[in-house]
Coordinates of N, CA and C and ligand atoms in Angstrom, one line a residue:
M1 N 32.3 -15.3 -10.7 CA 31.4 -16.5 -10.1 C 33.2 -17.6 -9.8
S2 N 33.5 -18.2 -8.7 CA 34.7 -18.7 -8.5 C 34.6 -20.4 -10.1
E3 N 35.0 -20.5 -9.7 CA 35.5 -22.1 -10.8 C 34.9 -22.9 -10.5
T4 N 34.9 -23.1 -9.1 CA 35.1 -23.9 -8.4 C 32.8 -24.1 -7.5
E5 N 32.7 -23.1 -7.6 CA 31.3 -23.5 -8.1 C 30.5 -23.6 -8.1
T6 N 30.1 -24.8 -8.5 CA 29.4 -25.5 -9.5 C 28.8 -26.4 -8.9
A7 N 28.0 -26.4 -7.8 CA 27.3 -27.4 -6.8 C 25.7 -27.6 -7.2
H8 N 25.9 -26.6 -8.0 CA 24.8 -26.1 -8.5 C 23.7 -26.5 -9.1
K9 N 24.1 -26.8 -9.6 CA 24.0 -27.7 -11.0 C 23.6 -29.1 -10.7
A10 N 23.9 -30.0 -9.8 CA 24.5 -31.0 -9.7 C 22.8 -31.0 -9.3
W11 N 22.1 -29.9 -8.4 CA 21.2 -29.7 -7.2 C 20.1 -29.2 -8.7
N12 N 20.2 -28.8 -9.7 CA 19.2 -28.1 -10.2 C 19.5 -29.1 -11.1
E13 N 19.8 -30.2 -11.4 CA 19.4 -31.6 -11.2 C 18.4 -33.2 -10.7
T14 N 19.2 -32.8 -10.1 CA 17.8 -33.4 -8.4 C 17.3 -32.9 -8.0
W15 N 17.0 -32.0 -8.1 CA 15.2 -30.7 -7.8 C 14.2 -31.5 -9.3
K16 N 14.8 -31.5 -9.5 CA 14.0 -31.8 -11.0 C 13.1 -32.9 -10.7
S17 N 13.4 -34.0 -9.8 CA 12.7 -34.9 -9.3 C 12.1 -35.4 -8.4
A18 N 10.6 -35.6 -8.2 CA 9.8 -36.1 -7.1 C 11.3 -36.6 -5.9
D19 N 11.8 -37.8 -6.0 CA 12.3 -38.3 -5.4 C 13.5 -37.6 -5.1
G20 N 14.1 -36.9 -5.8 CA 15.7 -35.8 -5.7 C 14.6 -35.3 -3.9
R21 N 14.0 -34.5 -4.8 CA 13.0 -33.7 -3.4 C 12.6 -33.2 -2.0
A22 N 12.2 -35.0 -2.7 CA 11.4 -36.0 -1.6 C 12.3 -35.5 0.1
I23 N 12.7 -36.1 0.2 CA 14.1 -36.0 1.5 C 14.3 -34.3 2.0
W24 N 14.1 -33.6 1.2 CA 13.7 -31.8 1.4 C 13.0 -31.4 1.4
S25 N 12.5 -31.7 2.2 CA 10.7 -31.1 2.3 C 10.4 -30.8 3.9
E26 N 10.9 -30.8 5.0 CA 10.2 -31.5 6.2 C 11.0 -29.7 6.8
P27 N 10.8 -28.7 7.6 CA 12.0 -28.0 7.8 C 12.4 -28.6 9.0
E28 N 14.0 -28.3 9.6 CA 15.2 -29.1 10.6 C 14.3 -28.7 11.4
D29 N 14.4 -29.8 13.1 CA 14.1 -29.7 13.7 C 15.4 -28.3 14.5
E30 N 16.5 -28.5 14.5 CA 17.8 -27.1 15.5 C 16.3 -26.0 14.7
V31 N 16.0 -25.6 12.9 CA 15.6 -24.0 12.5 C 14.3 -24.3 13.5
R32 N 13.6 -25.1 13.7 CA 12.4 -25.0 14.3 C 12.6 -24.0 16.0
E33 N 13.6 -24.9 16.3 CA 14.1 -24.6 17.6 C 14.6 -23.3 18.1
L34 N 15.0 -22.7 17.5 CA 15.9 -21.6 16.7 C 14.9 -20.4 16.9
T35 N 13.3 -20.8 16.7 CA 12.7 -19.3 16.2 C 12.7 -18.2 17.4
A36 N 12.3 -19.2 18.6 CA 12.2 -19.3 19.9 C 13.7 -17.7 20.0
T37 N 14.4 -17.7 20.1 CA 15.3 -17.0 20.6 C 15.1 -15.9 19.6
L38 N 15.1 -16.0 17.8 CA 14.4 -15.8 17.3 C 14.3 -14.3 17.4
R39 N 13.0 -15.1 17.7 CA 12.3 -13.8 18.6 C 12.2 -12.9 19.4
D40 N 13.2 -14.1 20.5 CA 13.2 -12.7 21.6 C 14.4 -11.9 21.8
R41 N 15.3 -12.2 20.3 CA 15.7 -10.9 19.6 C 15.3 -10.0 19.1
G42 N 13.7 -10.5 18.5 CA 13.6 -9.4 18.0 C 14.1 -9.5 16.7
A43 N 14.1 -10.0 15.9 CA 14.6 -10.9 14.6 C 13.4 -10.2 14.0
E44 N 14.0 -10.0 13.1 CA 12.8 -9.2 11.6 C 12.7 -10.4 9.8
T45 N 13.3 -9.8 9.7 CA 14.3 -9.6 8.8 C 15.3 -11.7 8.4
A46 N 14.6 -12.6 7.6 CA 15.2 -14.2 7.1 C 15.3 -13.7 6.0
L47 N 17.3 -14.4 5.8 CA 17.6 -15.3 4.4 C 17.5 -16.3 4.2
D48 N 17.2 -17.5 3.8 CA 17.2 -18.7 3.4 C 17.9 -18.7 1.7
L49 N 19.7 -18.6 2.3 CA 20.8 -18.4 1.4 C 20.9 -20.6 0.5
G50 N 20.8 -20.6 0.0 CA 20.9 -21.8 -0.6 C 19.7 -23.2 -0.4
C51 N 18.3 -21.9 -0.9 CA 17.1 -22.8 -0.2 C 16.7 -23.7 -1.0
G52 N 17.1 -24.8 -1.4 CA 16.5 -25.7 -2.1 C 15.4 -25.2 -2.5
V53 N 14.7 -26.2 -2.3 CA 12.7 -26.0 -2.7 C 11.7 -25.4 -1.3
G54 N 12.8 -24.9 -0.8 CA 12.3 -23.6 0.0 C 11.2 -24.6 1.3
R55 N 11.9 -25.8 1.9 CA 11.2 -26.0 3.0 C 11.5 -25.0 4.1
H56 N 12.7 -24.1 3.9 CA 12.5 -23.4 5.4 C 11.9 -22.5 5.1
A57 N 12.5 -21.5 3.5 CA 12.3 -19.8 3.1 C 10.5 -20.1 3.4
A58 N 9.8 -21.5 3.5 CA 8.0 -21.4 3.9 C 7.8 -21.8 5.1
Y59 N 9.0 -22.1 5.6 CA 8.9 -22.1 7.7 C 8.7 -20.8 8.0
L60 N 10.5 -19.7 7.7 CA 10.4 -19.3 8.1 C 8.9 -17.4 7.7
A61 N 8.6 -17.7 6.3 CA 7.6 -16.9 5.8 C 6.1 -17.6 7.3
S62 N 6.4 -18.6 7.3 CA 4.4 -18.6 8.2 C 5.2 -18.4 9.8
Q63 N 6.5 -18.4 10.4 CA 6.3 -18.5 11.4 C 6.7 -16.1 11.6
G64 N 6.4 -14.7 10.4 CA 6.2 -14.0 10.1 C 7.4 -13.2 10.3
F65 N 8.5 -13.9 10.0 CA 10.0 -12.8 9.1 C 9.4 -12.9 8.5
S66 N 10.0 -11.4 7.8 CA 9.8 -11.2 6.0 C 11.0 -11.9 5.4
T67 N 10.9 -12.5 4.5 CA 11.2 -13.5 4.0 C 12.1 -13.7 2.7
W68 N 13.3 -13.7 2.8 CA 14.1 -13.5 1.3 C 15.0 -14.8 0.7
A69 N 14.6 -15.9 -0.3 CA 15.3 -16.3 -0.2 C 16.5 -17.1 -1.6
L70 N 17.8 -16.8 -1.5 CA 18.0 -17.6 -2.8 C 19.0 -18.8 -2.7
D71 N 19.2 -19.3 -4.2 CA 19.4 -20.3 -4.8 C 20.2 -20.3 -6.0
G72 N 21.3 -21.0 -6.5 CA 21.7 -21.3 -7.9 C 21.0 -21.9 -8.4
S73 N 20.2 -22.4 -7.9 CA 19.7 -23.4 -9.2 C 18.0 -22.7 -9.4
E74 N 17.6 -22.3 -10.6 CA 16.4 -22.4 -11.3 C 15.2 -23.6 -10.6
T75 N 15.6 -24.7 -11.5 CA 14.5 -25.2 -11.3 C 13.9 -25.5 -8.8
G76 N 15.0 -25.2 -8.5 CA 14.6 -25.6 -7.1 C 14.2 -24.2 -6.4
I77 N 14.4 -23.0 -6.7 CA 13.3 -22.1 -6.7 C 12.3 -22.1 -7.3
E78 N 11.6 -22.9 -8.7 CA 10.1 -22.7 -9.2 C 9.9 -23.8 -8.5
H79 N 10.2 -24.7 -7.6 CA 10.2 -25.7 -7.1 C 8.9 -24.5 -5.4
A80 N 10.6 -24.0 -5.0 CA 10.0 -22.8 -3.6 C 9.1 -22.2 -3.7
R81 N 9.1 -21.5 -4.6 CA 8.0 -21.1 -5.1 C 6.5 -21.1 -5.1
G82 N 6.3 -22.6 -6.1 CA 4.9 -23.2 -6.4 C 4.7 -23.5 -4.3
L83 N 6.3 -24.2 -3.1 CA 5.1 -24.2 -2.0 C 4.9 -23.4 -2.2
T84 N 6.0 -21.8 -1.4 CA 5.4 -20.7 -1.0 C 4.3 -20.1 -1.5
G85 N 4.1 -20.1 -3.1 CA 2.9 -19.5 -3.2 C 1.2 -20.4 -2.6
E86 N 2.1 -21.7 -2.7 CA 0.1 -22.6 -2.6 C -0.3 -22.1 -1.5
A87 N 0.7 -21.7 -0.2 CA 0.1 -21.8 1.0 C -0.2 -20.3 0.9
G88 N 0.0 -20.0 0.6 CA -0.5 -18.0 0.2 C 1.1 -17.4 1.5
L89 N 2.5 -17.8 1.2 CA 3.2 -17.3 1.8 C 3.5 -16.3 1.1
D90 N 4.2 -15.3 1.3 CA 4.7 -14.0 1.0 C 6.5 -14.2 1.2
V91 N 7.5 -14.6 0.4 CA 8.7 -15.1 -0.3 C 9.0 -13.9 -1.0
T92 N 10.0 -12.8 -1.1 CA 11.3 -13.0 -2.0 C 12.4 -13.9 -2.6
F93 N 11.8 -14.2 -3.9 CA 13.0 -15.2 -4.4 C 14.0 -14.9 -5.3
D94 N 16.0 -15.4 -4.9 CA 16.5 -15.2 -6.3 C 17.2 -15.9 -6.8
V95 N 17.6 -16.2 -7.7 CA 18.6 -17.0 -8.5 C 19.8 -16.6 -8.0
G96 N 21.5 -16.9 -7.5 CA 21.5 -15.9 -7.5 C 23.0 -17.3 -7.4
L97 N 24.3 -16.1 -6.7 CA 25.2 -17.0 -5.9 C 25.8 -16.5 -4.8
M98 N 26.1 -18.0 -3.5 CA 26.9 -17.8 -2.1 C 28.0 -16.2 -2.0
T99 N 28.7 -16.1 -3.0 CA 29.5 -15.4 -3.2 C 29.1 -13.7 -4.1
G100 N 28.3 -13.2 -4.1 CA 27.2 -12.5 -4.9 C 26.0 -12.0 -4.1
L101 N 25.8 -11.9 -2.9 CA 25.1 -11.6 -2.8 C 23.9 -10.6 -3.0
P102 N 23.1 -10.7 -4.1 CA 21.9 -9.6 -4.9 C 21.7 -8.3 -3.4
Y103 N 22.5 -8.6 -1.9 CA 20.9 -7.9 -1.0 C 22.1 -6.8 -0.5
E104 N 21.5 -5.4 0.3 CA 22.2 -4.7 1.3 C 23.2 -5.1 2.1
D105 N 23.7 -3.8 1.9 CA 24.7 -4.5 3.4 C 23.4 -5.1 4.7
V106 N 23.7 -4.6 5.3 CA 23.4 -5.2 7.2 C 21.4 -4.6 6.8
M107 N 21.5 -6.3 6.0 CA 19.4 -6.3 5.2 C 18.9 -7.5 6.4
F108 N 19.8 -8.3 7.0 CA 19.1 -9.6 7.6 C 19.1 -9.7 9.2
D109 N 18.3 -10.0 10.0 CA 18.6 -10.0 11.4 C 18.4 -11.8 11.7
Y110 N 18.4 -12.6 10.2 CA 18.7 -14.0 10.6 C 19.0 -14.7 9.0
I111 N 20.4 -15.4 9.2 CA 20.7 -16.3 7.5 C 20.8 -17.5 7.5
L112 N 19.8 -18.5 7.0 CA 19.9 -19.3 7.2 C 20.8 -20.2 5.5
S113 N 21.9 -21.2 6.6 CA 22.3 -21.3 5.2 C 22.7 -23.1 5.4
F114 N 21.8 -24.0 5.5 CA 21.7 -24.9 5.7 C 22.1 -26.5 4.2
N115 N 23.6 -27.1 4.4 CA 24.5 -27.7 3.3 C 24.3 -27.2 2.3
V116 N 24.6 -25.6 2.6 CA 25.5 -25.0 1.3 C 26.3 -24.4 1.1
I117 N 27.1 -24.0 2.1 CA 28.3 -23.2 1.8 C 29.8 -23.7 1.2
Y118 N 30.1 -25.1 2.2 CA 30.7 -25.8 2.2 C 30.9 -26.0 0.2
H119 N 30.4 -25.6 -0.5 CA 30.0 -26.4 -2.0 C 30.9 -25.2 -2.5
G120 N 33.0 -25.9 -3.1 CA 33.8 -24.8 -3.6 C 34.4 -25.9 -2.8
D121 N 35.2 -24.7 -3.0 CA 36.8 -24.3 -2.6 C 37.5 -24.0 -1.9
K122 N 37.8 -23.4 -0.3 CA 38.6 -23.2 0.2 C 38.4 -20.9 0.2
E123 N 38.2 -20.5 -0.9 CA 38.4 -19.1 -1.2 C 36.6 -18.4 -1.4
T124 N 36.4 -20.2 -1.8 CA 34.6 -19.6 -2.6 C 34.4 -19.7 -0.2
V125 N 34.3 -20.6 -0.3 CA 33.7 -20.5 1.4 C 33.9 -19.4 1.7
I126 N 34.9 -18.3 2.0 CA 35.6 -17.6 2.2 C 34.2 -16.4 2.1
K127 N 34.3 -16.8 0.3 CA 34.3 -15.0 0.3 C 32.8 -14.7 0.0
A128 N 31.8 -16.5 0.2 CA 30.5 -16.5 1.7 C 30.3 -16.4 2.4
V129 N 31.0 -16.1 3.7 CA 30.8 -16.9 4.6 C 31.2 -14.5 4.7
S130 N 32.4 -14.4 3.6 CA 32.0 -12.5 3.6 C 30.6 -12.2 3.2
E131 N 30.1 -13.3 2.1 CA 29.2 -12.7 1.8 C 28.0 -12.0 3.4
I132 N 27.7 -12.8 3.8 CA 27.2 -13.3 4.6 C 27.2 -11.8 5.7
R133 N 28.7 -12.6 5.8 CA 28.5 -11.2 7.4 C 28.0 -9.5 6.5
R134 N 28.6 -8.7 5.4 CA 28.3 -8.0 4.7 C 26.2 -7.9 5.3
T135 N 26.0 -8.8 4.7 CA 24.7 -8.6 4.8 C 24.0 -8.6 6.6
L136 N 24.8 -9.6 6.5 CA 24.4 -9.6 8.5 C 24.4 -8.4 9.2
K137 N 23.0 -7.8 10.2 CA 23.1 -6.9 10.9 C 24.5 -7.4 12.3
P138 N 25.7 -6.4 12.4 CA 25.8 -6.5 13.9 C 25.1 -6.9 14.8
G139 N 25.0 -8.2 15.1 CA 24.0 -9.3 16.7 C 22.9 -9.6 15.7
G140 N 23.3 -10.0 14.1 CA 22.2 -10.6 13.4 C 22.9 -12.2 13.5
I141 N 22.1 -13.0 13.3 CA 22.4 -14.3 13.4 C 22.6 -15.9 12.2
Y142 N 23.7 -16.1 12.8 CA 23.5 -16.8 11.6 C 23.8 -18.1 12.2
Q143 N 22.3 -18.9 11.5 CA 22.9 -20.6 11.6 C 23.4 -21.4 10.3
G144 N 23.6 -22.3 10.2 CA 25.0 -23.2 9.0 C 25.1 -24.4 9.6
T145 N 25.8 -25.0 8.2 CA 25.9 -26.3 7.9 C 27.9 -26.4 7.6
M146 N 28.9 -27.1 7.3 CA 29.8 -27.2 7.1 C 30.2 -28.6 7.3
L147 N 31.1 -28.7 5.8 CA 31.3 -30.3 6.0 C 33.3 -31.1 7.0
S148 N 32.6 -31.6 8.0 CA 33.5 -32.3 8.4 C 34.4 -32.9 8.4
K149 N 35.2 -33.0 8.9 CA 36.5 -33.9 8.6 C 36.4 -35.4 8.8
R150 N 35.8 -35.1 10.1 CA 35.0 -36.9 9.5 C 34.6 -37.7 9.0
N151 N 34.0 -37.0 8.2 CA 33.0 -36.9 7.1 C 34.0 -38.6 5.6
G152 N 33.2 -38.8 5.8 CA 33.4 -40.1 4.5 C 33.5 -40.5 3.5
Y153 N 33.6 -39.2 3.2 CA 33.7 -38.1 1.9 C 35.4 -37.5 1.6
F154 N 35.6 -37.3 3.5 CA 37.3 -36.0 3.0 C 37.9 -37.2 3.0
G155 N 39.4 -36.9 2.1 CA 40.0 -37.6 1.4 C 39.9 -38.2 0.5
K156 N 38.6 -39.1 0.3 CA 38.0 -40.0 -1.3 C 38.4 -38.6 -2.3
G157 N 38.3 -39.3 -4.0 CA 38.3 -38.9 -4.8 C 40.1 -37.4 -4.9
K158 N 40.0 -37.2 -5.3 CA 41.1 -35.9 -6.0 C 40.2 -34.9 -5.2
E159 N 42.5 -33.8 -4.5 CA 41.9 -33.1 -3.8 C 42.9 -31.6 -4.8
I160 N 41.9 -31.1 -5.4 CA 41.8 -29.6 -6.6 C 42.6 -28.6 -5.8
S161 N 42.4 -28.7 -4.4 CA 42.9 -28.2 -3.7 C 43.6 -28.3 -2.4
T162 N 43.5 -26.9 -1.3 CA 43.3 -27.5 -0.1 C 42.3 -28.3 1.0
D163 N 42.2 -28.9 1.5 CA 40.4 -29.7 2.1 C 39.4 -30.0 1.3
T164 N 40.1 -29.3 -0.3 CA 39.0 -29.9 -1.7 C 38.9 -30.7 -2.4
F165 N 37.9 -31.5 -2.4 CA 38.1 -32.6 -3.4 C 36.4 -32.4 -3.8
I166 N 37.0 -34.1 -5.0 CA 36.4 -33.8 -6.4 C 35.9 -35.4 -6.5
Y167 N 34.6 -36.0 -5.8 CA 34.6 -37.7 -5.2 C 33.4 -37.9 -7.1
D168 N 33.8 -38.0 -7.9 CA 32.9 -38.9 -9.1 C 32.8 -40.4 -9.6
D169 N 31.6 -40.9 -8.1 CA 31.7 -42.2 -8.6 C 31.0 -43.0 -9.0
D170 N 29.4 -41.9 -9.6 CA 29.0 -42.6 -10.4 C 28.4 -41.4 -11.6
G171 N 29.0 -40.1 -10.7 CA 28.3 -38.9 -11.8 C 27.0 -38.0 -11.8
S172 N 26.6 -39.3 -10.4 CA 25.0 -38.5 -10.4 C 24.7 -37.4 -9.9
G173 N 25.5 -37.9 -8.9 CA 25.9 -37.0 -7.5 C 26.7 -35.7 -7.3
D174 N 26.2 -34.9 -6.1 CA 27.2 -33.8 -6.5 C 28.2 -33.2 -5.8
E175 N 28.2 -34.9 -5.8 CA 30.1 -35.4 -4.6 C 31.0 -34.6 -5.9
A176 N 30.7 -35.3 -7.2 CA 31.3 -34.9 -8.9 C 31.6 -33.4 -9.0
H177 N 31.1 -32.6 -7.7 CA 31.6 -30.7 -7.4 C 32.6 -30.7 -6.4
P178 N 33.4 -29.9 -6.3 CA 34.2 -29.2 -5.1 C 33.7 -29.1 -4.1
H179 N 34.4 -29.9 -2.6 CA 32.8 -30.0 -1.5 C 35.0 -30.0 0.0
F180 N 34.8 -28.4 0.5 CA 35.6 -27.5 1.4 C 34.8 -29.1 2.7
Y181 N 36.1 -28.5 3.7 CA 35.3 -29.9 4.8 C 37.1 -29.1 5.7
C182 N 36.5 -28.8 6.9 CA 37.6 -28.9 7.3 C 36.8 -29.4 9.7
N183 N 38.4 -29.1 10.3 CA 37.8 -28.9 11.7 C 37.3 -27.9 12.2
A184 N 37.7 -28.2 13.6 CA 36.8 -26.8 14.4 C 38.1 -26.0 14.9
G185 N 39.0 -26.0 14.4 CA 39.6 -25.0 14.7 C 39.7 -24.2 13.6
E186 N 39.9 -24.7 12.4 CA 40.3 -24.2 11.4 C 38.5 -23.4 10.4
L187 N 37.3 -24.5 11.3 CA 36.0 -24.0 11.3 C 35.6 -21.9 12.1
V188 N 36.8 -22.1 13.2 CA 37.0 -21.2 13.5 C 36.8 -20.2 12.8
N189 N 38.7 -20.7 12.3 CA 39.1 -19.1 12.0 C 38.1 -18.8 10.4
L190 N 37.7 -19.9 10.0 CA 37.2 -19.4 8.5 C 35.1 -17.5 9.1
F191 N 34.9 -18.5 10.0 CA 34.0 -17.5 11.2 C 34.2 -16.5 12.2
E192 N 36.1 -15.8 11.4 CA 36.2 -14.9 12.4 C 35.6 -13.4 11.9
G193 N 35.2 -12.6 12.8 CA 34.0 -11.3 12.8 C 32.5 -12.3 13.4
F194 N 32.4 -13.0 13.6 CA 31.6 -14.2 13.8 C 31.3 -14.9 15.8
E195 N 30.8 -14.3 16.4 CA 31.6 -15.1 17.9 C 30.4 -16.6 17.6
L196 N 31.3 -18.2 17.8 CA 30.1 -18.8 18.1 C 29.3 -18.7 19.2
I197 N 27.8 -19.7 18.8 CA 26.9 -20.5 19.8 C 27.0 -20.7 19.7
S198 N 26.4 -21.7 19.5 CA 26.8 -23.3 19.3 C 28.0 -24.0 18.4
L199 N 28.2 -25.0 18.5 CA 29.5 -26.1 17.7 C 28.9 -27.2 17.9
H200 N 28.6 -28.3 16.8 CA 28.0 -29.1 17.1 C 28.8 -30.5 15.8
D201 N 29.6 -31.1 15.8 CA 28.9 -32.1 14.9 C 28.8 -33.7 15.1
L202 N 27.0 -33.8 13.8 CA 26.8 -34.5 13.4 C 26.6 -35.3 12.3
D203 N 26.0 -36.6 12.5 CA 26.7 -37.7 11.6 C 24.9 -37.4 11.2
H204 N 24.9 -37.5 9.8 CA 23.8 -37.7 8.5 C 23.4 -38.4 8.6
S205 N 23.7 -38.9 8.6 CA 24.0 -41.0 8.5 C 22.5 -41.4 8.0
H206 N 21.0 -40.9 8.6 CA 20.2 -41.1 7.9 C 20.0 -40.9 5.5
R207 N 21.0 -40.1 5.7 CA 21.2 -39.6 4.3 C 22.9 -40.5 3.5
R208 N 22.7 -40.6 4.4 CA 24.7 -41.7 3.7 C 25.7 -41.7 5.3
P209 N 26.2 -42.8 5.3 CA 26.8 -43.5 6.2 C 28.2 -42.2 6.2
K210 N 28.5 -42.1 7.3 CA 29.5 -41.5 8.2 C 29.6 -40.1 7.4
H211 N 27.9 -39.1 7.2 CA 28.5 -38.1 6.2 C 27.8 -37.1 7.7
W212 N 29.6 -36.7 8.7 CA 29.1 -36.1 9.1 C 29.3 -35.2 8.9
H213 N 28.7 -33.9 9.8 CA 28.7 -32.3 9.3 C 29.2 -31.2 10.5
W214 N 29.2 -29.9 10.6 CA 29.4 -28.9 11.9 C 27.5 -28.5 11.0
H215 N 27.3 -28.4 12.7 CA 26.2 -27.4 13.2 C 26.8 -26.1 13.5
L216 N 26.7 -25.4 13.7 CA 26.9 -23.5 13.8 C 26.3 -22.8 14.0
V217 N 26.5 -22.1 15.0 CA 25.2 -20.7 14.9 C 25.8 -20.3 15.7
A218 N 26.4 -19.0 15.6 CA 26.5 -17.6 15.3 C 25.9 -16.5 15.7
E219 N 27.2 -14.9 16.0 CA 26.2 -14.5 15.9 C 27.5 -13.0 15.6
R220 N 27.0 -12.1 14.1 CA 27.9 -11.5 13.8 C 28.3 -10.0 14.8
L221 N 29.2 -10.1 15.0 CA 29.9 -9.3 15.7 C 30.0 -8.2 14.7
P222 N 29.7 -6.6 15.7 CA 30.1 -5.1 15.3 C 31.0 -5.8 14.2
Ligands
SAM301 C1 21.6 -29.6 0.2 S1 21.3 -29.3 -0.6 C2 20.2 -28.2 0.5 C3 18.6 -27.2 0.3 C4 18.6 -26.0 1.6 N1 19.1 -25.4 2.4 C5 17.7 -27.5 2.3 O1 19.0 -27.6 2.7 O2 16.8 -28.1 1.6 C6 22.1 -27.4 -1.1 C7 21.5 -26.8 -2.3 O3 22.4 -25.5 -2.4 C8 22.8 -24.2 -4.1 N2 24.2 -24.4 -4.0 C9 25.0 -24.8 -4.1 N3 26.3 -24.0 -4.1 C10 25.3 -23.0 -4.5 C11 25.8 -21.4 -4.6 N4 26.9 -21.6 -5.2 N5 25.5 -20.8 -4.1 C12 24.5 -21.1 -4.4 N6 23.3 -21.7 -4.3 C13 24.3 -22.3 -4.9 C14 22.2 -25.7 -4.1 O4 20.9 -25.5 -6.2 C15 20.7 -26.6 -3.1 O5 19.6 -26.2 -3.8

């Protein structure tokens, strides 16, 4: 585990409250929208990496994918297990970290990691991307987000290493933990070994003002 890989501890606290969980209960439209493409490509196995309280893991299992889900937060996994259990959905859960996935090489046709892998410094992100590449099949699809340098938090607080900031506003949010930001060119370099299918910078203003995130879909190259 890298020293900067600590944000899951803040999320563990967030997931303990109903208010904290409330805005993370419905699958994102873009995840639903990719389902038809995944089916066309014959995808069967899916990993929800950093699954939080399980909204996407539950969705993927409901769509017939053999689904695994991992998170660093034990509380998140507990709620995700509850959600899928109540719905009678079969998901294999693991508590673990994105920099050391407990999965075999080339196991997944699809890996989703929504608002997860930028939690840490550049080295942590590089390791997480390499774990995604290792566990994804050649031709498999990665869908995820990264923090954009347009984001209002970029440059705020203390820069602990290149493009990695901690911002301890009131001590309650995960900004007090390292977050890594990149521009489009830097993102393309981080995802060496993948071919981008789409890349959009979107403002998650429903969560906070100027909360820009890159949204990417990419194919793992052989
Ligand atoms: C913003 S939440 C997103 C949750 C989920 N992907 C969703 O869209 O509902 C970020 C999640 O990433 C997890 N996380 C952060 N750093 C992690 C790490 N290094 N390894 C595994 N999980 C991590 C947190 O515990 C948290 O559940």
